[in-house]
PDB file of C-alpha atoms in Angstrom:
ATOM      1  CA  MET J   1    -122.879 -31.497  46.197  1.00 45.00           C
ATOM      2  CA  GLY J   2    -119.749 -30.257  44.400  1.00 58.00           C
ATOM      3  CA  LEU J   3    -116.424 -31.987  43.987  1.00 68.00           C
ATOM      4  CA  ASN J   4    -114.714 -32.831  47.287  1.00 87.00           C
ATOM      5  CA  TYR J   5    -111.110 -33.814  47.785  1.00 92.00           C
ATOM      6  CA  VAL J   6    -110.650 -36.369  50.557  1.00 94.00           C
ATOM      7  CA  ALA J   7    -107.274 -37.622  51.814  1.00 94.00           C
ATOM      8  CA  VAL J   8    -107.116 -41.061  53.441  1.00 94.00           C
ATOM      9  CA  THR J   9    -103.999 -42.241  55.263  1.00 92.00           C
ATOM     10  CA  TYR J  10    -102.405 -45.269  53.620  1.00 88.00           C
ATOM     11  CA  ASP J  11     -99.817 -47.912  54.490  1.00 82.00           C
ATOM     12  CA  ALA J  12     -99.466 -50.642  51.834  1.00 77.00           C
ATOM     13  CA  GLY J  13    -102.826 -52.355  52.209  1.00 68.00           C
ATOM     14  CA  LYS J  14    -102.782 -52.462  56.019  1.00 74.00           C
ATOM     15  CA  PRO J  15    -105.512 -50.806  58.096  1.00 77.00           C
ATOM     16  CA  ILE J  16    -105.183 -47.066  57.769  1.00 84.00           C
ATOM     17  CA  PRO J  17    -102.612 -45.549  60.158  1.00 88.00           C
ATOM     18  CA  ARG J  18    -102.703 -42.562  62.463  1.00 90.00           C
ATOM     19  CA  PHE J  19    -102.508 -39.180  60.760  1.00 91.00           C
ATOM     20  CA  GLU J  20     -98.994 -38.563  62.099  1.00 89.00           C
ATOM     21  CA  LYS J  21     -97.706 -42.058  61.194  1.00 87.00           C
ATOM     22  CA  ALA J  22     -98.946 -42.262  57.603  1.00 88.00           C
ATOM     23  CA  SER J  23     -96.373 -42.900  54.900  1.00 88.00           C
ATOM     24  CA  TYR J  24     -98.837 -41.889  52.212  1.00 91.00           C
ATOM     25  CA  PHE J  25    -102.248 -40.381  51.635  1.00 92.00           C
ATOM     26  CA  ASN J  26    -104.589 -41.637  48.938  1.00 91.00           C
ATOM     27  CA  ILE J  27    -106.350 -38.598  47.503  1.00 93.00           C
ATOM     28  CA  TYR J  28    -109.895 -39.279  46.317  1.00 93.00           C
ATOM     29  CA  TYR J  29    -112.268 -37.130  44.310  1.00 90.00           C
ATOM     30  CA  VAL J  30    -115.825 -37.381  45.603  1.00 90.00           C
ATOM     31  CA  LYS J  31    -118.910 -36.065  43.832  1.00 86.00           C
ATOM     32  CA  ALA J  32    -122.581 -36.936  44.277  1.00 83.00           C
ATOM     33  CA  GLY J  33    -121.829 -39.927  46.509  1.00 81.00           C
ATOM     34  CA  LYS J  34    -119.315 -41.484  44.108  1.00 87.00           C
ATOM     35  CA  TYR J  35    -115.551 -41.502  44.406  1.00 86.00           C
ATOM     36  CA  SER J  36    -112.518 -42.054  42.233  1.00 85.00           C
ATOM     37  CA  HIS J  37    -108.865 -42.350  43.150  1.00 80.00           C
ATOM     38  CA  GLY J  38    -106.890 -39.301  42.163  1.00 79.00           C
ATOM     39  CA  GLN J  39    -103.299 -39.477  43.294  1.00 87.00           C
ATOM     40  CA  MET J  40    -100.951 -40.685  46.008  1.00 89.00           C
ATOM     41  CA  LEU J  41     -99.198 -38.174  48.281  1.00 88.00           C
ATOM     42  CA  SER J  42     -95.989 -39.209  50.065  1.00 89.00           C
ATOM     43  CA  THR J  43     -95.830 -37.896  53.625  1.00 85.00           C
ATOM     44  CA  LEU J  44     -92.551 -39.409  54.790  1.00 79.00           C
ATOM     45  CA  ASP J  45     -90.726 -37.184  57.266  1.00 80.00           C
ATOM     46  CA  ILE J  46     -93.164 -34.275  56.892  1.00 87.00           C
ATOM     47  CA  PRO J  47     -94.058 -32.661  60.251  1.00 89.00           C
ATOM     48  CA  ALA J  48     -97.794 -32.307  60.956  1.00 89.00           C
ATOM     49  CA  ASP J  49     -97.843 -28.525  60.495  1.00 90.00           C
ATOM     50  CA  GLN J  50     -96.207 -28.749  57.055  1.00 92.00           C
ATOM     51  CA  LEU J  51     -98.464 -31.647  56.098  1.00 92.00           C
ATOM     52  CA  VAL J  52    -101.565 -29.604  56.940  1.00 94.00           C
ATOM     53  CA  ASP J  53    -100.174 -26.728  54.847  1.00 94.00           C
ATOM     54  CA  GLN J  54     -99.632 -29.111  51.934  1.00 92.00           C
ATOM     55  CA  LEU J  55    -103.157 -30.559  52.238  1.00 94.00           C
ATOM     56  CA  THR J  56    -104.581 -27.031  52.303  1.00 94.00           C
ATOM     57  CA  ALA J  57    -102.620 -26.092  49.174  1.00 93.00           C
ATOM     58  CA  MET J  58    -104.103 -29.176  47.454  1.00 91.00           C
ATOM     59  CA  ARG J  59    -107.646 -28.041  48.396  1.00 92.00           C
ATOM     60  CA  ILE J  60    -108.191 -31.079  50.633  1.00 94.00           C
ATOM     61  CA  LYS J  61    -111.251 -30.401  52.807  1.00 93.00           C
ATOM     62  CA  ARG J  62    -111.517 -33.767  54.584  1.00 95.00           C
ATOM     63  CA  VAL J  63    -109.015 -36.262  56.034  1.00 96.00           C
ATOM     64  CA  ILE J  64    -109.694 -39.817  57.190  1.00 96.00           C
ATOM     65  CA  ALA J  65    -107.225 -41.597  59.489  1.00 95.00           C
ATOM     66  CA  ARG J  66    -107.313 -44.178  62.270  1.00 93.00           C
ATOM     67  CA  ASP J  67    -106.827 -41.391  64.813  1.00 92.00           C
ATOM     68  CA  PHE J  68    -105.180 -38.009  65.355  1.00 95.00           C
ATOM     69  CA  ALA J  69    -102.905 -36.464  67.977  1.00 94.00           C
ATOM     70  CA  PRO J  70    -104.321 -33.364  69.720  1.00 96.00           C
ATOM     71  CA  LYS J  71    -101.787 -31.059  67.975  1.00 94.00           C
ATOM     72  CA  SER J  72    -102.799 -32.400  64.556  1.00 94.00           C
ATOM     73  CA  MET J  73    -106.486 -31.962  65.381  1.00 96.00           C
ATOM     74  CA  ALA J  74    -105.854 -28.326  66.319  1.00 97.00           C
ATOM     75  CA  LEU J  75    -103.876 -27.702  63.109  1.00 96.00           C
ATOM     76  CA  LEU J  76    -106.574 -29.299  60.954  1.00 97.00           C
ATOM     77  CA  ARG J  77    -109.335 -27.297  62.681  1.00 97.00           C
ATOM     78  CA  LYS J  78    -107.399 -24.058  62.195  1.00 96.00           C
ATOM     79  CA  ALA J  79    -106.996 -24.880  58.478  1.00 96.00           C
ATOM     80  CA  GLY J  80    -110.725 -25.612  58.141  1.00 96.00           C
ATOM     81  CA  ILE J  81    -110.153 -29.287  57.299  1.00 96.00           C
ATOM     82  CA  GLU J  82    -112.681 -31.795  58.664  1.00 96.00           C
ATOM     83  CA  PHE J  83    -111.240 -35.025  60.015  1.00 96.00           C
ATOM     84  CA  TYR J  84    -112.790 -38.438  60.493  1.00 96.00           C
ATOM     85  CA  GLY J  85    -111.675 -41.552  62.365  1.00 95.00           C
ATOM     86  CA  PHE J  86    -111.891 -44.996  60.771  1.00 94.00           C
ATOM     87  CA  GLY J  87    -110.254 -48.316  61.675  1.00 87.00           C
ATOM     88  CA  GLY J  88    -110.473 -50.323  58.434  1.00 86.00           C
ATOM     89  CA  GLY J  89    -108.709 -50.141  55.082  1.00 86.00           C
ATOM     90  CA  THR J  90    -108.373 -47.184  52.738  1.00 85.00           C
ATOM     91  CA  ASP J  91    -111.050 -48.237  50.233  1.00 85.00           C
ATOM     92  CA  ALA J  92    -113.460 -49.151  53.038  1.00 90.00           C
ATOM     93  CA  ALA J  93    -112.871 -45.725  54.625  1.00 92.00           C
ATOM     94  CA  ILE J  94    -113.735 -43.750  51.484  1.00 91.00           C
ATOM     95  CA  ALA J  95    -116.733 -46.000  50.804  1.00 91.00           C
ATOM     96  CA  ALA J  96    -118.038 -45.406  54.340  1.00 93.00           C
ATOM     97  CA  TYR J  97    -117.531 -41.664  53.877  1.00 92.00           C
ATOM     98  CA  THR J  98    -119.471 -41.560  50.605  1.00 91.00           C
ATOM     99  CA  ARG J  99    -122.326 -43.524  52.195  1.00 92.00           C
ATOM    100  CA  GLY J 100    -122.516 -40.905  54.954  1.00 92.00           C
ATOM    101  CA  GLU J 101    -121.468 -43.347  57.688  1.00 94.00           C
ATOM    102  CA  LEU J 102    -118.641 -41.212  59.101  1.00 94.00           C
ATOM    103  CA  SER J 103    -119.044 -38.116  61.238  1.00 92.00           C
ATOM    104  CA  PRO J 104    -116.348 -35.473  61.769  1.00 92.00           C
ATOM    105  CA  LEU J 105    -114.448 -35.756  65.043  1.00 91.00           C
TER     106      LEU J 105
END
């Protein structure tokens, strides 16, 4: 498995928010079942279509959030980005992903 870039919605240590309500995304680098934190992406006041464009430009192939609005799901699908639902914290979400416990929605 090559290097994957995974974005996880983030809100100051709280359970991860909805895709559209996230203030930030934690960007993780995942390779061979291990992950490391890469950078933080601010998403304040960015409409969903522009956010998907920005994620695509960053080579993000997977997004984890608590849930997604139908419009966001359609935009992510069109961009070829897989998306996963998870209700816990950011670190727990990426750990569950690397263990293969999450399935794309």
